[in-house]
Tab-separated table of C-alpha atoms in Angstrom:
chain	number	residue	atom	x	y	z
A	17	UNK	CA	32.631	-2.043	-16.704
A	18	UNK	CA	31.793	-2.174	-20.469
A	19	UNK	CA	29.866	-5.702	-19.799
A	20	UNK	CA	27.990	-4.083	-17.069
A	21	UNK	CA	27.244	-0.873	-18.731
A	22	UNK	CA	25.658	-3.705	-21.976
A	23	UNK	CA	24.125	-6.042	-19.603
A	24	UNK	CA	22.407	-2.545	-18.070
A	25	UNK	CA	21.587	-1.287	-20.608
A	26	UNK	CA	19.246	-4.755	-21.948
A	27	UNK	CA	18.095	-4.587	-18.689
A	28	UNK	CA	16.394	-1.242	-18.769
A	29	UNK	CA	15.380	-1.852	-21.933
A	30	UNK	CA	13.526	-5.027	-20.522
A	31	UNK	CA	11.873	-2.938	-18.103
A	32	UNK	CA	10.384	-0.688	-20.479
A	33	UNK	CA	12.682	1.800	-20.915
A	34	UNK	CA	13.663	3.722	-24.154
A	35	UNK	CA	17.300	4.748	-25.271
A	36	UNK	CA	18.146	7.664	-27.496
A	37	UNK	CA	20.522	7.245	-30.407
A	38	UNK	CA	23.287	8.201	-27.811
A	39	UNK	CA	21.943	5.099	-25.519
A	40	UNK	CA	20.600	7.809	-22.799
A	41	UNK	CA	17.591	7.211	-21.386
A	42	UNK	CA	15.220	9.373	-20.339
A	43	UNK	CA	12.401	8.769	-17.737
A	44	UNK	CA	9.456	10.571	-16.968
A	45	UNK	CA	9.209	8.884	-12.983
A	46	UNK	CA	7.514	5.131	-12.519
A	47	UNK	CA	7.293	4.816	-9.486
A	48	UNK	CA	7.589	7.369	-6.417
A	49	UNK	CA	10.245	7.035	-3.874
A	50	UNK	CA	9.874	8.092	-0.615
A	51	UNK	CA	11.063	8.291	2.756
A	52	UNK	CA	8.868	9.109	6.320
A	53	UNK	CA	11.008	12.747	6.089
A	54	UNK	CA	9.965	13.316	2.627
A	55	UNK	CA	6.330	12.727	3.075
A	56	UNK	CA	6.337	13.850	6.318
A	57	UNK	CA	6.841	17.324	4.504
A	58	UNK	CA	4.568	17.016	1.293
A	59	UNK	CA	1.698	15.885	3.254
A	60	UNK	CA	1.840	17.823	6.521
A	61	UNK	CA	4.300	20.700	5.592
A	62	UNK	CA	3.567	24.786	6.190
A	63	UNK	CA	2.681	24.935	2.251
A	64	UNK	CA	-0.018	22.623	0.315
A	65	UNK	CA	1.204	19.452	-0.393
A	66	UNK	CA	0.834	20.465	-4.399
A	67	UNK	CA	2.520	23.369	-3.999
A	68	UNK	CA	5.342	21.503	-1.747
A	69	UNK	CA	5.891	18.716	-4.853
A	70	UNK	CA	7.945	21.847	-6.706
A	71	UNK	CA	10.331	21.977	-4.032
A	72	UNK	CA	10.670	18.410	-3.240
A	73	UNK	CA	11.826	17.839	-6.640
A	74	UNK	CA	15.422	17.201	-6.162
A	75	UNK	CA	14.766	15.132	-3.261
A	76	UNK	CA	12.284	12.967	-5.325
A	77	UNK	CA	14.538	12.694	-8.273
A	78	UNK	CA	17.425	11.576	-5.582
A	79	UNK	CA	14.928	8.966	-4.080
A	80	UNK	CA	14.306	7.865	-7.507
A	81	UNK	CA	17.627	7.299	-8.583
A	82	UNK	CA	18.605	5.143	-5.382
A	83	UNK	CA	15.169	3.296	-5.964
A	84	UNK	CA	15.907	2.390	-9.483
A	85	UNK	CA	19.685	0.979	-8.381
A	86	UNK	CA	18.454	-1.136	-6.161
A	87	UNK	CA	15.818	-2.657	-8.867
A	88	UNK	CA	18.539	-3.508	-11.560
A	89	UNK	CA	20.823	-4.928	-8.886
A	90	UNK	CA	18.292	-7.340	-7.967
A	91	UNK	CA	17.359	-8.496	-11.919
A	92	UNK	CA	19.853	-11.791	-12.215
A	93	UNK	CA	21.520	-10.560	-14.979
A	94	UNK	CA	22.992	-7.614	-13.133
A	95	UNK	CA	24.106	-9.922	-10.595
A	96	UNK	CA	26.345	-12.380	-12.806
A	97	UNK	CA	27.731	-9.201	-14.622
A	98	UNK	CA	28.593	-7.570	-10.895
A	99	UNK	CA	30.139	-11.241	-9.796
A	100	UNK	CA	32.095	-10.881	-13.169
A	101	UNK	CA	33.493	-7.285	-12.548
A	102	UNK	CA	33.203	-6.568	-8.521
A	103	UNK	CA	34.861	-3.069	-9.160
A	104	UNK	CA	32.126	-2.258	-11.739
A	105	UNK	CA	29.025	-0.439	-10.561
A	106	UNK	CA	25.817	0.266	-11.514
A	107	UNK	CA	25.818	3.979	-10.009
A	108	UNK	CA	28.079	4.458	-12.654
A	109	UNK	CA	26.053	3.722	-15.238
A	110	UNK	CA	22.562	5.457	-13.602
A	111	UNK	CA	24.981	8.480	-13.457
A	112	UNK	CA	25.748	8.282	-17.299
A	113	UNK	CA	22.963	6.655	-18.949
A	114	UNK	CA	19.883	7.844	-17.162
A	115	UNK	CA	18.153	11.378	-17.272
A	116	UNK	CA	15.395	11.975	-14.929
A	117	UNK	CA	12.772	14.107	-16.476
A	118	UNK	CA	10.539	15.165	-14.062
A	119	UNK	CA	8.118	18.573	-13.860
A	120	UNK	CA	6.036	18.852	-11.011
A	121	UNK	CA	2.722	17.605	-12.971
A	122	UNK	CA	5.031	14.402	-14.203
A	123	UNK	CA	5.531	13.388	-9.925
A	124	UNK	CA	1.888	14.188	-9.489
A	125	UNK	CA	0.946	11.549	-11.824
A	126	UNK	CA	3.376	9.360	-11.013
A	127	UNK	CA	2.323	6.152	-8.938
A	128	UNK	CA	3.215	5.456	-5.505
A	129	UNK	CA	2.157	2.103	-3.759
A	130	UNK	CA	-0.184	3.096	-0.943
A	131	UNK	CA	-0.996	1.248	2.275
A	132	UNK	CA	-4.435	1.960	3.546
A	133	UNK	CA	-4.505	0.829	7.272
A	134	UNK	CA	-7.737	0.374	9.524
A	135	UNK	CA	-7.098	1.778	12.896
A	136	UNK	CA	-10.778	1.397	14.807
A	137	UNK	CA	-9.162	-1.374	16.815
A	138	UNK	CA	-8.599	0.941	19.620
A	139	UNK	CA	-4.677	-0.656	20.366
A	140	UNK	CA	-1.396	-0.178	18.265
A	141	UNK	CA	-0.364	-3.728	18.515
A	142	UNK	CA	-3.708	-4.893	16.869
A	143	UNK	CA	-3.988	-8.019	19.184
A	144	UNK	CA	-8.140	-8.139	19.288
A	145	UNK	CA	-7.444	-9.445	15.338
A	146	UNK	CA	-5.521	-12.721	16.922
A	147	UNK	CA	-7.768	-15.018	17.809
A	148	UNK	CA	-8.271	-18.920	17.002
A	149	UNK	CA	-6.685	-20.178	14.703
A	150	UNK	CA	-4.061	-17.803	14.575
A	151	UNK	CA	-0.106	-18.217	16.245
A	152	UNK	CA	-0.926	-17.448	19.800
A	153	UNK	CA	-4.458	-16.344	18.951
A	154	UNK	CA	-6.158	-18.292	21.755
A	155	UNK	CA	-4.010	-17.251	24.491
A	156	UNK	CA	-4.819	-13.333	23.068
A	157	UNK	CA	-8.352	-14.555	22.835
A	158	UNK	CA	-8.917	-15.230	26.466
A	159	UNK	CA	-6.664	-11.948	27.393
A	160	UNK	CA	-9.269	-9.977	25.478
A	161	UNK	CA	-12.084	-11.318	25.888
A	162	UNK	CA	-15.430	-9.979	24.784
A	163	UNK	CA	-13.512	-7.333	22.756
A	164	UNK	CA	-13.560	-9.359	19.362
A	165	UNK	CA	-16.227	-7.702	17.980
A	166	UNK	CA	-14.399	-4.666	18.194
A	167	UNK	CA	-11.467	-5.462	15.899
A	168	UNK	CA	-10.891	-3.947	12.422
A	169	UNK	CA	-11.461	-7.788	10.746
A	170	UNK	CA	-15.175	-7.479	12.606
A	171	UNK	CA	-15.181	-4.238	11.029
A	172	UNK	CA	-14.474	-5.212	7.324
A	173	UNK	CA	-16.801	-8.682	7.953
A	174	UNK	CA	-20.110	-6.599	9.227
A	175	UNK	CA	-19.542	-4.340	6.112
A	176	UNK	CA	-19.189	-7.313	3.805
A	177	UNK	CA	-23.083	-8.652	5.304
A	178	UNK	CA	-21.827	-11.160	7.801
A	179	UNK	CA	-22.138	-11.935	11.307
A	180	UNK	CA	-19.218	-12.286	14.304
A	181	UNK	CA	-21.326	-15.420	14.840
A	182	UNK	CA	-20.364	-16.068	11.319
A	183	UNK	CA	-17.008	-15.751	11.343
A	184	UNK	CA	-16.022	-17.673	14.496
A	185	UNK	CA	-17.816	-20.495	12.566
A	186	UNK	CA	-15.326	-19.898	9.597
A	187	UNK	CA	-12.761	-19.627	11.891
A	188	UNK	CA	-13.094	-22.918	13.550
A	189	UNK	CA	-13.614	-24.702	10.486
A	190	UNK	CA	-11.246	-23.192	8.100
A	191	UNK	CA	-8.760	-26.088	9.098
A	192	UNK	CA	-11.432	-28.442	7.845
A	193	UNK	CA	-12.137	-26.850	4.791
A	194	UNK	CA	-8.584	-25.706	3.696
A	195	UNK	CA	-8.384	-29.914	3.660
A	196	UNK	CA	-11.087	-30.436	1.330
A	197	UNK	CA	-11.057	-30.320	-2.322
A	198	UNK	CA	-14.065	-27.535	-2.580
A	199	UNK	CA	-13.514	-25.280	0.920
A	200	UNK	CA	-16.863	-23.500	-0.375
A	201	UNK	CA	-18.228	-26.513	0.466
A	202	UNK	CA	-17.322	-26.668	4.409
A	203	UNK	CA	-17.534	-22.675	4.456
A	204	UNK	CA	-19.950	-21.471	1.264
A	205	UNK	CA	-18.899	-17.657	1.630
A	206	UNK	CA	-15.986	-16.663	-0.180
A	207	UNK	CA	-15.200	-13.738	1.950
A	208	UNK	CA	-15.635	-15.655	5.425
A	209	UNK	CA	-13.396	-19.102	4.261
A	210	UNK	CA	-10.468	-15.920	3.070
A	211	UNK	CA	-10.823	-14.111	6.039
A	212	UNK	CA	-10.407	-16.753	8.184
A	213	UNK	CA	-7.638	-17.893	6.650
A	214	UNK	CA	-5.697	-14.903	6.695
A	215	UNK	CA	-6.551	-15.231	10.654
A	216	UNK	CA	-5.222	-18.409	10.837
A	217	UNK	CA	-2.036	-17.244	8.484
A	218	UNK	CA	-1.075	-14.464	10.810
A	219	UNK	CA	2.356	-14.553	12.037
A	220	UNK	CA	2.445	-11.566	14.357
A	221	UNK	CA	0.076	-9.942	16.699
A	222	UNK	CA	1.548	-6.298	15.230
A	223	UNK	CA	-0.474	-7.074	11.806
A	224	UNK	CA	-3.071	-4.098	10.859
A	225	UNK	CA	-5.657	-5.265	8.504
A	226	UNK	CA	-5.048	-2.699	5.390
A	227	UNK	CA	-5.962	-2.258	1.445
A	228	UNK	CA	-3.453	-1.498	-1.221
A	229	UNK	CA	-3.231	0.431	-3.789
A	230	UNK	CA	-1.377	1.866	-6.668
A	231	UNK	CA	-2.234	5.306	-7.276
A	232	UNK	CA	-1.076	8.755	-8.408
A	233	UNK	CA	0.620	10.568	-6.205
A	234	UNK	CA	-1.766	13.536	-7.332
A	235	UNK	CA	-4.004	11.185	-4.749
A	236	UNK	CA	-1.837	10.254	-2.299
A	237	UNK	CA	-2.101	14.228	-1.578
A	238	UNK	CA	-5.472	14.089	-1.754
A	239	UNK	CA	-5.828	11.495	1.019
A	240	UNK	CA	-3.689	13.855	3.285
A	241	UNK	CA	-5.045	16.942	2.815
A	242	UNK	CA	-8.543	15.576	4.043
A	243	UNK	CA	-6.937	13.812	6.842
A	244	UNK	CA	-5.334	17.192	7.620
A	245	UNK	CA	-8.358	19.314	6.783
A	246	UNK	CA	-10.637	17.490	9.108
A	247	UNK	CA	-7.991	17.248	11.785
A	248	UNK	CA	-7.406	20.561	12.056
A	249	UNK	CA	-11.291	21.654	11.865
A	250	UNK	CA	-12.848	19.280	13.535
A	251	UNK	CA	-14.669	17.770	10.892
A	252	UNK	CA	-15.229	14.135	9.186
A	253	UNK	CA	-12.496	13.886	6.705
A	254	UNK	CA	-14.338	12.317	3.696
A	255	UNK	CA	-13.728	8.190	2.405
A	256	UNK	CA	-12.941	6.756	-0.290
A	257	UNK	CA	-14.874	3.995	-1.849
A	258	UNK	CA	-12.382	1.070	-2.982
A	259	UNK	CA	-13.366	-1.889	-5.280
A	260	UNK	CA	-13.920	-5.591	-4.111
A	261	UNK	CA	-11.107	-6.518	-6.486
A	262	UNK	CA	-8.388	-4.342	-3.804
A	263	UNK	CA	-5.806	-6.614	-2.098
A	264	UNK	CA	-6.501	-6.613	1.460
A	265	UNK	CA	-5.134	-8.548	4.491
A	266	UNK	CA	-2.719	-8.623	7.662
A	267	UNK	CA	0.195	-6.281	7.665
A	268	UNK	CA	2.804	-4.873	9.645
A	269	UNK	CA	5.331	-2.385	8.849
A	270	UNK	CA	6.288	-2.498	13.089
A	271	UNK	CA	8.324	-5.570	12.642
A	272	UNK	CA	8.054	-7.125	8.959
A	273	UNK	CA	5.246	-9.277	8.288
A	274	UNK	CA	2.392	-9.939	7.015
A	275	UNK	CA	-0.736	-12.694	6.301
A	276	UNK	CA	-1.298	-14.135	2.929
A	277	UNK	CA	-3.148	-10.475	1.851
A	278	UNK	CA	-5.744	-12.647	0.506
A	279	UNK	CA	-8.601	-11.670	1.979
A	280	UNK	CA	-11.258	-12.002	-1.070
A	281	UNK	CA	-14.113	-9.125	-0.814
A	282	UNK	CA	-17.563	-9.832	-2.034
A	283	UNK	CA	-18.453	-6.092	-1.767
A	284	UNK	CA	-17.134	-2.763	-2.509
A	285	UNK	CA	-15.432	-0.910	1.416
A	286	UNK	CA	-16.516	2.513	1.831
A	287	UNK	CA	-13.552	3.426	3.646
A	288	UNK	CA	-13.580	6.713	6.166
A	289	UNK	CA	-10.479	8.897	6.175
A	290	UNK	CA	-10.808	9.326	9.707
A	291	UNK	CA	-10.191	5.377	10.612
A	292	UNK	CA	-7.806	4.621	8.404
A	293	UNK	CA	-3.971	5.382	8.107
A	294	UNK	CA	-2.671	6.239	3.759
A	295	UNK	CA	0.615	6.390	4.188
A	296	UNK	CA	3.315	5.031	1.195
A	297	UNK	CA	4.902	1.913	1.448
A	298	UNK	CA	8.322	3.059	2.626
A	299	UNK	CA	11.635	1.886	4.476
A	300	UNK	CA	11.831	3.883	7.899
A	301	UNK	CA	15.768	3.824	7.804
A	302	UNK	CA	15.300	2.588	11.935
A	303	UNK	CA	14.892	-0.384	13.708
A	304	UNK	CA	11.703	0.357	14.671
A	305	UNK	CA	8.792	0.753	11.891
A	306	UNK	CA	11.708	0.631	9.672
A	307	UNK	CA	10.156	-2.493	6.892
A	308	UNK	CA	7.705	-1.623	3.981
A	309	UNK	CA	5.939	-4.080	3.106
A	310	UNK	CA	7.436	-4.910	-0.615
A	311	UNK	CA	10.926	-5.209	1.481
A	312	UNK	CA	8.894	-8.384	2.984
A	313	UNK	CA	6.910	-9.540	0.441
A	314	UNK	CA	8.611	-8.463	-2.827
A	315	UNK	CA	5.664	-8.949	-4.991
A	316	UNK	CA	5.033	-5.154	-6.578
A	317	UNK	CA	1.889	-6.582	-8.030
A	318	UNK	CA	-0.013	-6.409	-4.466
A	319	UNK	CA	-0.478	-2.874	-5.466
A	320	UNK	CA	-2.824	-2.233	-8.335
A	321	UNK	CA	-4.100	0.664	-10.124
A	322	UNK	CA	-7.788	1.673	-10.526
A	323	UNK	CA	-9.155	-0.145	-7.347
A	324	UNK	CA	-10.818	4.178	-6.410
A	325	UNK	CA	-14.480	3.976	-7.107
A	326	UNK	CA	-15.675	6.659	-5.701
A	327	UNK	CA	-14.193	10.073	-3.466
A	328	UNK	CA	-16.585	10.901	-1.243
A	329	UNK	CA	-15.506	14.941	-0.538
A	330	UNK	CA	-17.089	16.658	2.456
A	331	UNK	CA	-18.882	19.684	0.751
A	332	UNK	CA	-16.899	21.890	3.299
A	333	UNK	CA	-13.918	20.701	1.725
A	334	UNK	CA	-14.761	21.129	-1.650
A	335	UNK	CA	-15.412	24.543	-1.108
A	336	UNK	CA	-12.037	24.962	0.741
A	337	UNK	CA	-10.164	22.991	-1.928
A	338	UNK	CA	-8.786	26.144	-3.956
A	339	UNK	CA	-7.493	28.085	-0.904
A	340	UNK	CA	-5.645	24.489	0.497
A	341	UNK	CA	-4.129	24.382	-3.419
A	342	UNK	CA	-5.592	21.114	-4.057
A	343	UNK	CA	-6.348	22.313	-7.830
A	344	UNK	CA	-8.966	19.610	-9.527
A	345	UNK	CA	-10.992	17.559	-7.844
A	346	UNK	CA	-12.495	14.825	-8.624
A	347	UNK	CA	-16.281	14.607	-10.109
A	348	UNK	CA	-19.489	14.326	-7.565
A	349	UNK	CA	-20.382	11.325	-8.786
A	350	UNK	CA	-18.986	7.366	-10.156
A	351	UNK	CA	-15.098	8.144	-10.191
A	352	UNK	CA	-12.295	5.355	-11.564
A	353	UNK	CA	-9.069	6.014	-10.234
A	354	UNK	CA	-6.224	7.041	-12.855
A	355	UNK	CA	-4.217	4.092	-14.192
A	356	UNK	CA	-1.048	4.516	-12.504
A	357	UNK	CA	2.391	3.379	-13.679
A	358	UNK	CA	3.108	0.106	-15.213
């Protein structure tokens, strides 16, 4: 147990975390845990979603604590020490050694990775995005025929300046330019070439075409409370204008999978609230929708900070702001979104 307890304690330290002279160390959250229940009850609960944070506390900090278990068991070193000492555990030393600090402004800055899915396809299963080249795209193809130009990928290409004509050109030549030593040469646009490869990467017809983002969870709120506010008057919700540099591609929390999120934007995406689906990237606990995407791709840089260039806030809203208990808003006009986390 004392070689674990060492072995955990270099291992926080490697992650960025301070010890006190009594080798306790105490965190201010880095990254928020959550679960469909938990949000479920921030974001659409009886009280505002900031107001709700106070009482989710010990459920947060409990979230936490799992989440940050299951990040030193997977570091290597944690792994040899646990072969060493089966009995030993690393609960144990979480339970000792670690003291979560956490107010309700310290979760509302916190980060949480945020998936940002485009629903104007008009189906859950997202089929109309497999077509050529994609696995089984040209049998989906001729099932929906003539409804391509309604899929979300259409969606983000017309907003990028490009053509369906366009794209089924990429698409039928990406093969053919993946070969060659310049692609921009076969297909000159950097958007279309990415875009159709990440068609011809998909590995599931179940894949949404999303953004990602690392943000505050001071945001995350945000996001909800205009999707709620406009859902429950009747209005447009708002967008959110993300930056070119946002990670964007084929996922699917339905079943586990996902493209090569590599779809390379040339311009910023004004992004409605109303089309789109900002929920946290979170394990379901079920068989079904039960994968976040980290669980499949385990890269936690997909999610970046910053990649917010704008809110655009219905002026309805912002007067209704202070009775929902949103608090501050952000400005009218150019807007970067907080760093969050590491």
């Amino acid at each position: 147990m004392a070689r674990l307890f060492e072995v955990l304690a270099l291992e926080m330290g490697a992650m960025g975390f301070l010890s006190d002279e009594r080798d306790v160390f105490h965190i201010a959250p880095d990254l928020v845990a959550l679960t469909p229940g938990c949000w479920s009850r921030l974001a659409e609960g009886d009280e505002s979603p900031f107001v709700a944070v106070e009482a989710a506390i010990p459920e947060l900090s409990e979230l936490w604590l799992e989440a940050l278990c299951k990040r030193l068991e997977e570091r290597e070193a944690v792994k040899q020490a646990l072969r060493e000492d089966p009995d030993a555990s690393v609960n144990d030393f979480v339970n000792a050694r670690v003291v979560l600090e956490a107010s309700p402004e310290a979760w509302l800055a916190a980060p949480v990775r945020m998936n940002l899915g485009l629903t104007v396809d008009g189906d859950w299963e997202y089929t109309l995005n497999v077509v050529y080249p994609a696995n089984q795209g040209e049998a989906y193809e001729a099932e929906n025929k003539g409804c391509f130009d309604r899929s979300s990928i259409m969606w983000l290409t017309r907003r990028q300046g490009y053509t369906q004509a366009q794209l089924n050109e990429a698409r039928h030549r990406v093969e053919e330019a993946s070969r060659h030593k310049d692609p921009r040469k076969v297909i000159p646009s950097e958007y279309l070439f990415s875009a159709a490869n990440e068609i011809w990467n998909e590995l599931s017809v179940f894949n949404q075409l999303g953004f990602f983002a690392l943000m505050p969870l001071r945001e995350a709120l945000l996001m909800a409370a205009m999707q709620r506010w406009g859902r429950e008057n009747g209005k447009w919700p708002g967008y959110v204008l993300l930056d070119k540099s946002v990670r964007c591609g084929f996922f699917s929390t339905f079943n586990g999978s996902c493209s090569r999120l590599g779809i390379k934007l040339e311009k910023p995406v004004k992004l409605p609230l109303d089309i789109a689906e900002a929920e946290p990237d979170m394990d379901r606990g079920s068989l079904f929708f039960g994968f976040s995407l980290y669980s499949v791709c385990k890269n936690p840089g997909l999610w970046q900070p910053g990649k917010i260039l704008h809110w655009g806030l219905p002026r309805q809203f912002r007067r209704d702001a202070a009775a929902l208990g949103v608090g501050q808003l952000p400005p009218r006009g150019p807007y970067k979104s907080e760093s969050a986390g590491r």
